[in-house]
Short mmCIF file of C-alpha atoms in Angstrom, two decimals:
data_model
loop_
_atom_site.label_atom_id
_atom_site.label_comp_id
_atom_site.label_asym_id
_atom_site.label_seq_id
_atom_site.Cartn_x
_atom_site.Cartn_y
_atom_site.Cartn_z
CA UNK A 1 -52.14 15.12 4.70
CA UNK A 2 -51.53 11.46 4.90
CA UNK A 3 -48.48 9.77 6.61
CA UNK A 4 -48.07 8.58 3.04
CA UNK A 5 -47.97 11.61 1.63
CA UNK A 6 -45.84 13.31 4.33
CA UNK A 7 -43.10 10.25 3.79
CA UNK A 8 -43.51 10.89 -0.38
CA UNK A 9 -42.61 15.33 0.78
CA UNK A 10 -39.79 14.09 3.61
CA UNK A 11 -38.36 11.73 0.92
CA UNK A 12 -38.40 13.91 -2.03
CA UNK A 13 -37.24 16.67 0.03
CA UNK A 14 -34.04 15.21 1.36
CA UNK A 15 -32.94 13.82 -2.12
CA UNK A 16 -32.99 17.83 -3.37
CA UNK A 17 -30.43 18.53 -0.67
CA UNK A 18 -27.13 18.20 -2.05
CA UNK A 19 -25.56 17.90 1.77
CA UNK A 20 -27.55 14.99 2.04
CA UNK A 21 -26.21 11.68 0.08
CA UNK A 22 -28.51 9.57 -1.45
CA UNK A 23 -29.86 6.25 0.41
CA UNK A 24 -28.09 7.88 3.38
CA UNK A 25 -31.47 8.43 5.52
CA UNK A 26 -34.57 7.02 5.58
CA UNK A 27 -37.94 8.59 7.00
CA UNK A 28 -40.92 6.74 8.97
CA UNK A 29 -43.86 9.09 9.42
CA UNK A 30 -46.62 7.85 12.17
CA UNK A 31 -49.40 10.56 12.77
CA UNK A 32 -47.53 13.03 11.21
CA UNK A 33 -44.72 12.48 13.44
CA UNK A 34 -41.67 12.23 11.58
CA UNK A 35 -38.77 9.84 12.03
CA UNK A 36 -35.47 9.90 10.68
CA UNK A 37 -32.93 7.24 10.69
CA UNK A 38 -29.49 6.31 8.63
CA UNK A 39 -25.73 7.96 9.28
CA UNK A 40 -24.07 10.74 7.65
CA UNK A 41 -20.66 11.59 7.98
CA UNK A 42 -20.77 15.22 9.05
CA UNK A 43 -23.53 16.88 11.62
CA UNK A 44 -24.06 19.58 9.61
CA UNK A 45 -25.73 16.96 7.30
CA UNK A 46 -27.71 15.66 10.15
CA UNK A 47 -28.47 19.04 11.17
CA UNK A 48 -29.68 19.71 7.16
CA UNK A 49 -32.06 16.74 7.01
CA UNK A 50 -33.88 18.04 9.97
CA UNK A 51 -33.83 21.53 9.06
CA UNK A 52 -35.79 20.37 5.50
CA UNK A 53 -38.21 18.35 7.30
CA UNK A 54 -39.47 20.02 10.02
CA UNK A 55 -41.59 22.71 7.83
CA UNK A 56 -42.80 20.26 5.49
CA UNK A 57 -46.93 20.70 5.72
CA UNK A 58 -48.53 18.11 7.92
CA UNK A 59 -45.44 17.42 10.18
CA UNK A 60 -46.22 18.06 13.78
CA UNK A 61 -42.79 16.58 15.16
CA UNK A 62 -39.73 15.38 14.26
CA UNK A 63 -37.02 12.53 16.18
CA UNK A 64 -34.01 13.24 14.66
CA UNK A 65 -31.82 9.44 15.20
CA UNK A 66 -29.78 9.80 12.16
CA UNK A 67 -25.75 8.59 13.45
CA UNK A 68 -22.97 10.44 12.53
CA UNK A 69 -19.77 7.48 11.29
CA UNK A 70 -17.18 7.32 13.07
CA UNK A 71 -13.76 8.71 11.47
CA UNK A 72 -11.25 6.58 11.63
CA UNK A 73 -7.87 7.41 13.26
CA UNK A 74 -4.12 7.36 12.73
CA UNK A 75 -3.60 4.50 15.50
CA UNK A 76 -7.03 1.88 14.10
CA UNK A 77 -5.85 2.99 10.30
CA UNK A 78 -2.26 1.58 10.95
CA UNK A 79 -2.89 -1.25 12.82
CA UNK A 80 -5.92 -2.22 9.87
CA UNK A 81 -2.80 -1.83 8.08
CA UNK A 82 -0.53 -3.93 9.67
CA UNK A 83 -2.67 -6.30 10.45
CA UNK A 84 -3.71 -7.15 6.78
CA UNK A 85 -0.13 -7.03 5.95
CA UNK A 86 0.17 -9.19 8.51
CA UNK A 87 -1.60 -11.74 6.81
CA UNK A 88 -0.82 -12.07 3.43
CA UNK A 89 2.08 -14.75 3.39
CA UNK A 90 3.89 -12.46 1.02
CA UNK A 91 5.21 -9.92 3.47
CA UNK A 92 7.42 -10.14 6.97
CA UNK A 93 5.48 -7.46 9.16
CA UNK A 94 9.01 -6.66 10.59
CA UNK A 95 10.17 -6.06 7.07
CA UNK A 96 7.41 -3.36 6.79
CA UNK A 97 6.59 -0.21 8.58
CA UNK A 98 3.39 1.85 8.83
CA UNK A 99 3.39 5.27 9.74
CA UNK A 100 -0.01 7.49 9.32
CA UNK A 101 -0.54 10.80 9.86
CA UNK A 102 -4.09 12.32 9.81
CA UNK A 103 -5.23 10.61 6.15
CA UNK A 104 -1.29 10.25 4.99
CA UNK A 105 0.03 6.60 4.86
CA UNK A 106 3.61 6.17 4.70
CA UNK A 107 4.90 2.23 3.83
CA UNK A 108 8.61 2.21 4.66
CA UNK A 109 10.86 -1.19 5.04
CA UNK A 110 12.18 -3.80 2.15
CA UNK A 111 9.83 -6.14 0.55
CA UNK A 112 11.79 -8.87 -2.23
CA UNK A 113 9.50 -8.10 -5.48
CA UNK A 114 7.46 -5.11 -6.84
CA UNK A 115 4.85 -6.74 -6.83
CA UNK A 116 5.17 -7.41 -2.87
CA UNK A 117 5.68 -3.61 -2.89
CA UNK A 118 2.39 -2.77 -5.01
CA UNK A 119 0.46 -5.44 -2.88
CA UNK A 120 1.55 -3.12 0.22
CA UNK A 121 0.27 0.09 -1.56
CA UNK A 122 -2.71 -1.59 -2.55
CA UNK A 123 -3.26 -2.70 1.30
CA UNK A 124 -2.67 0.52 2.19
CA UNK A 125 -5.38 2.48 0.00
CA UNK A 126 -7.62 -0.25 0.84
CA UNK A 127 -7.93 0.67 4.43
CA UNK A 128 -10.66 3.18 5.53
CA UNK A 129 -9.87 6.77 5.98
CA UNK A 130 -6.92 6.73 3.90
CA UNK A 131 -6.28 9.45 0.98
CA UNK A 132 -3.07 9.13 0.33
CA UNK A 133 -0.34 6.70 -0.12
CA UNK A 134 3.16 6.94 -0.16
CA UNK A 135 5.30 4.07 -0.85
CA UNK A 136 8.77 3.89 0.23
CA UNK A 137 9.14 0.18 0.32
CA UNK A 138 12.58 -0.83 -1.27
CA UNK A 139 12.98 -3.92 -3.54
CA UNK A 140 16.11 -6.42 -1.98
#
């Protein structure tokens, strides 16, 4: 088989794996050596794409440089928090306190309008990592 053809099987291969998001690796193929780039978020997904390639016909090797991302974590998701918070003119950042734990955002503090206090929220779910918000801002 051609490289060409080998890239076509690698390609059409990893977009039947449902581990495998679309667009989320890419495949070079020189001399039937195959390479695979892009970042996943798990390793079992890194793990998948190789498994899928490697008994493709015509592949006599495979370089497996696909990334896993990075998770973000409590301490970089507050202070992205904070930090945006910090400024928007609208808000005091010692008016407003983040707490996070694991993927849980809690906003606690006094803001002067709700729609200060849905700007916060808003922030809040903006910020990487995040899947849940809970708003305890008061209104003064």
């Amino acid at each position: 088989r051609t490289d060409e053809d080998i890239a076509a099987a690698v390609l059409n291969r990893l977009d039947w794996d449902a581990a495998i998001l679309p667009d989320t690796v890419t495949a070079q193929v020189q001399d039937g050596w195959v390479s695979l780039n892009g970042a996943v978020d798990w390793n079992f997904q890194k793990d998948a794409a190789a498994l899928d390639v490697r008994s493709l016909l015509g592949v006599v090797g495979l370089s497996n440089q696909i990334t896993i991302k990075p998770r973000a974590n409590a301490h970089n998701i507050s202070e992205g928090i904070k930090g945006a918070l910090g400024r928007s003119w609208f808000f005091d950042p010692k008016r407003v306190g983040v707490d996070v734990e694991g993927d849980r955002v809690r906003l606690t503090g006094s803001v002067h309008t709700e729609h200060e206090r849905n700007l916060a929220a808003m922030t809040a779910w903006g910020s990487p990592g995040v899947a849940i918000v809970e708003n305890d801002l008061a209104i003064v």
